[in-house]
Short mmCIF file of C-alpha atoms in Angstrom, two decimals:
data_model
loop_
_atom_site.label_atom_id
_atom_site.label_comp_id
_atom_site.label_asym_id
_atom_site.label_seq_id
_atom_site.Cartn_x
_atom_site.Cartn_y
_atom_site.Cartn_z
CA MET A 1 6.68 9.26 -33.20
CA LYS A 2 5.48 6.87 -35.83
CA LEU A 3 1.86 7.47 -36.67
CA PHE A 4 -0.66 4.86 -37.59
CA GLN A 5 -0.39 3.98 -41.22
CA ALA A 6 -3.22 2.61 -43.32
CA LEU A 7 -3.52 1.81 -46.94
CA SER A 8 -6.91 1.81 -48.50
CA PHE A 9 -7.65 1.43 -52.11
CA VAL A 10 -10.56 0.79 -54.33
CA ILE A 11 -10.23 -1.76 -57.06
CA PHE A 12 -12.18 -0.97 -60.19
CA SER A 13 -12.50 -3.08 -63.29
CA PRO A 14 -14.00 -1.55 -66.39
CA LEU A 15 -17.50 -0.61 -65.28
CA ILE A 16 -17.47 -3.11 -62.37
CA PHE A 17 -16.88 -2.12 -58.74
CA THR A 18 -15.24 -5.08 -57.03
CA GLY A 19 -14.83 -3.74 -53.50
CA VAL A 20 -12.79 -1.79 -50.97
CA TYR A 21 -9.73 -3.39 -49.41
CA SER A 22 -7.93 -2.06 -46.37
CA VAL A 23 -4.56 -3.06 -45.01
CA GLY A 24 -3.73 -1.79 -41.50
CA ILE A 25 -0.31 -1.44 -39.98
CA SER A 26 -0.59 -1.18 -36.21
CA SER A 27 1.24 1.57 -34.37
CA LEU A 28 4.37 0.69 -32.40
CA ASP A 29 2.82 1.57 -29.04
CA GLY A 30 0.24 -1.23 -29.06
CA ARG A 31 -2.81 0.81 -30.14
CA PRO A 32 -4.93 -0.83 -32.85
CA ASN A 33 -5.18 2.48 -34.72
CA GLY A 34 -4.15 6.11 -34.49
CA ASN A 35 -7.62 7.30 -33.44
CA ILE A 36 -7.29 5.66 -30.04
CA PRO A 37 -5.28 7.77 -27.59
CA PRO A 38 -2.29 6.09 -25.95
CA HIS A 39 -2.67 4.72 -22.44
CA PRO A 40 -1.57 7.21 -19.79
CA ALA A 41 1.56 6.06 -18.05
CA MET A 42 3.83 7.23 -15.29
CA PRO A 43 7.03 8.47 -16.87
CA LEU A 44 10.06 6.40 -15.97
CA VAL A 45 12.77 8.60 -14.52
CA ALA A 46 16.16 7.12 -13.85
CA LEU A 47 17.72 8.12 -10.55
CA PRO A 48 21.37 9.05 -10.58
CA ALA A 49 23.50 6.07 -9.59
CA ASP A 50 25.08 8.02 -6.72
CA MET A 51 21.72 9.12 -5.22
CA LYS A 52 21.06 7.56 -1.81
CA PRO A 53 17.98 8.06 0.36
CA LEU A 54 18.69 10.27 3.38
CA ARG A 55 16.95 10.89 6.69
CA ASP A 56 18.21 13.66 8.92
CA GLY A 57 21.53 13.54 7.08
CA ILE A 58 21.93 9.80 7.66
CA GLU A 59 22.32 7.65 4.56
CA LEU A 60 19.75 4.86 4.34
CA PRO A 61 20.15 1.55 2.51
CA PRO A 62 19.05 1.76 -1.13
CA TYR A 63 15.35 1.17 -1.78
CA SER A 64 16.23 -1.95 -3.77
CA THR A 65 17.88 -3.69 -0.78
CA ILE A 66 16.46 -7.19 -0.36
CA TYR A 67 16.02 -8.62 3.14
CA TYR A 68 15.14 -12.22 4.00
CA PHE A 69 12.69 -13.68 6.47
CA ASP A 70 12.42 -17.35 7.47
CA GLN A 71 8.81 -18.09 6.52
CA LEU A 72 7.14 -21.39 7.42
CA ILE A 73 6.56 -23.69 4.46
CA ASP A 74 3.27 -24.89 5.94
CA HIS A 75 1.75 -23.18 8.97
CA LYS A 76 -0.19 -26.32 9.91
CA LYS A 77 3.00 -28.42 9.75
CA PRO A 78 5.86 -26.25 11.06
CA GLU A 79 8.08 -29.35 11.21
CA LEU A 80 8.43 -29.05 7.39
CA GLY A 81 10.77 -26.11 7.99
CA THR A 82 11.08 -22.69 6.42
CA PHE A 83 12.01 -20.96 3.18
CA LYS A 84 13.69 -17.58 2.67
CA GLN A 85 10.95 -15.06 1.90
CA ARG A 86 12.24 -11.84 0.39
CA TYR A 87 11.00 -8.41 1.41
CA MET A 88 11.99 -4.79 0.93
CA PHE A 89 12.03 -2.25 3.72
CA THR A 90 12.74 1.41 4.37
CA TRP A 91 12.50 3.45 7.54
CA GLU A 92 12.81 6.79 5.75
CA TYR A 93 9.53 8.24 7.10
CA TYR A 94 9.07 6.08 10.18
CA GLN A 95 8.51 7.74 13.57
CA LYS A 96 9.10 5.79 16.81
CA GLY A 97 5.90 3.99 17.79
CA GLY A 98 4.33 4.74 14.41
CA PRO A 99 2.58 2.34 12.07
CA ILE A 100 4.28 -0.27 9.94
CA ILE A 101 2.88 -0.22 6.40
CA LEU A 102 3.00 -3.60 4.69
CA SER A 103 2.26 -3.68 0.99
CA THR A 104 0.92 -7.17 0.48
CA PRO A 105 2.32 -9.38 -2.26
CA GLY A 106 1.12 -8.77 -5.76
CA THR A 107 1.25 -10.75 -8.96
CA SER A 108 4.01 -8.76 -10.63
CA GLU A 109 7.18 -10.57 -11.69
CA ASP A 110 9.21 -7.40 -11.09
CA PRO A 111 10.80 -7.67 -7.62
CA LYS A 112 11.06 -3.87 -7.50
CA CYS A 113 7.27 -3.62 -7.46
CA ARG A 114 6.56 -5.46 -4.25
CA TYR A 115 7.75 -5.34 -0.69
CA MET A 116 7.19 -8.94 0.24
CA ALA A 117 7.92 -11.67 -2.29
CA TYR A 118 5.05 -14.09 -2.65
CA PRO A 119 5.85 -17.77 -3.10
CA PHE A 120 5.74 -18.85 -6.76
CA GLN A 121 7.15 -15.48 -7.84
CA GLY A 122 10.66 -14.47 -8.65
CA LYS A 123 13.33 -15.99 -6.43
CA ALA A 124 11.14 -16.87 -3.42
CA MET A 125 11.07 -20.65 -3.14
CA PRO A 126 7.50 -21.95 -3.20
CA PRO A 127 6.07 -24.38 -0.70
CA PRO A 128 4.57 -27.54 -2.21
CA VAL A 129 0.97 -26.32 -1.92
CA HIS A 130 0.09 -22.70 -1.27
CA THR A 131 -3.52 -21.79 -0.51
CA ILE A 132 -5.26 -18.55 0.38
CA GLU A 133 -5.19 -19.69 4.01
CA GLN A 134 -1.40 -20.15 3.76
CA ALA A 135 -1.00 -16.67 2.23
CA ILE A 136 -3.02 -15.16 5.08
CA GLU A 137 -0.96 -17.07 7.64
CA ASP A 138 2.23 -15.88 5.89
CA LEU A 139 1.24 -12.24 6.49
CA VAL A 140 0.27 -12.86 10.11
CA TYR A 141 3.42 -14.88 10.84
CA PHE A 142 5.58 -12.23 9.15
CA ALA A 143 4.05 -9.40 11.22
CA ARG A 144 4.42 -11.31 14.48
CA ASN A 145 7.95 -12.61 13.93
CA VAL A 146 9.95 -10.36 11.62
CA HIS A 147 12.93 -8.42 12.93
CA LEU A 148 12.80 -5.21 10.88
CA PRO A 149 16.27 -3.77 10.28
CA PHE A 150 15.85 -0.41 12.02
CA PRO A 151 18.90 1.39 13.37
CA GLU A 152 18.92 1.20 17.16
CA ALA A 153 18.59 4.97 17.44
CA ILE A 154 15.23 4.83 15.61
CA GLU A 155 13.54 1.68 16.90
CA ASP A 156 14.20 -1.84 18.14
CA GLY A 157 13.36 -4.05 15.17
CA ASN A 158 12.19 -6.84 17.48
CA ASN A 159 9.77 -4.49 19.18
CA VAL A 160 7.44 -3.52 16.31
CA GLY A 161 4.99 -6.43 16.17
CA PRO A 162 1.26 -5.85 15.73
CA ASP A 163 0.79 -6.05 19.51
CA LYS A 164 3.09 -2.99 19.94
CA ASN A 165 2.68 -0.91 16.78
CA PRO A 166 -0.24 -0.50 14.39
CA TRP A 167 0.24 -2.40 11.14
CA ILE A 168 -1.44 -1.19 7.97
CA LEU A 169 -1.91 -3.73 5.20
CA VAL A 170 -2.38 -2.33 1.71
CA GLY A 171 -2.87 -3.91 -1.68
CA GLY A 172 -4.86 -3.79 -4.86
CA SER A 173 -6.59 -6.46 -6.94
CA TYR A 174 -5.60 -9.88 -5.56
CA SER A 175 -3.44 -8.14 -2.95
CA GLY A 176 -6.43 -6.06 -1.82
CA ALA A 177 -8.54 -9.19 -1.50
CA LEU A 178 -5.73 -10.79 0.51
CA VAL A 179 -5.79 -7.78 2.87
CA SER A 180 -9.57 -8.18 3.32
CA TRP A 181 -9.30 -11.91 3.98
CA THR A 182 -6.50 -11.28 6.48
CA MET A 183 -8.62 -8.72 8.34
CA VAL A 184 -11.56 -11.15 8.52
CA ARG A 185 -9.27 -13.81 9.97
#
């Protein structure tokens, strides 16, 4: 690990003190100096390429599988059509009749960090104008109309709407605010 390096020197002329000069070389991990501890971070652990999620001995689709949902471009003008909204899904811990947990869209550009792609991010095609009201309607429309890809032995993917199963919306920062605004709606 490369430690913070600093060069300090005092310049003296005969009998005259001219000053102290310091030149700092920042550490490679983004800290301004070596006295500041590094930010705690979750270690990144690579999964073996052949590792597949299992449930009761049945192999599930990889966590990185992308599914598509036909989302309305404008909920007030459905005649404008739809766009393909991406989402990620796993039924690894789901029990029949149990809740559906929807992690609301965040502001990350990493598609592995969100379950439902938000318009204006990544490969989801944005509608012309997207407001908070549209984002709320997107979540409601998704919950009411999505066909979740459950195996038939587990659940009927058409039969898990918010009128049949509890839905739990979660999010933090903007996503958390979006959850609150959706609940007020």
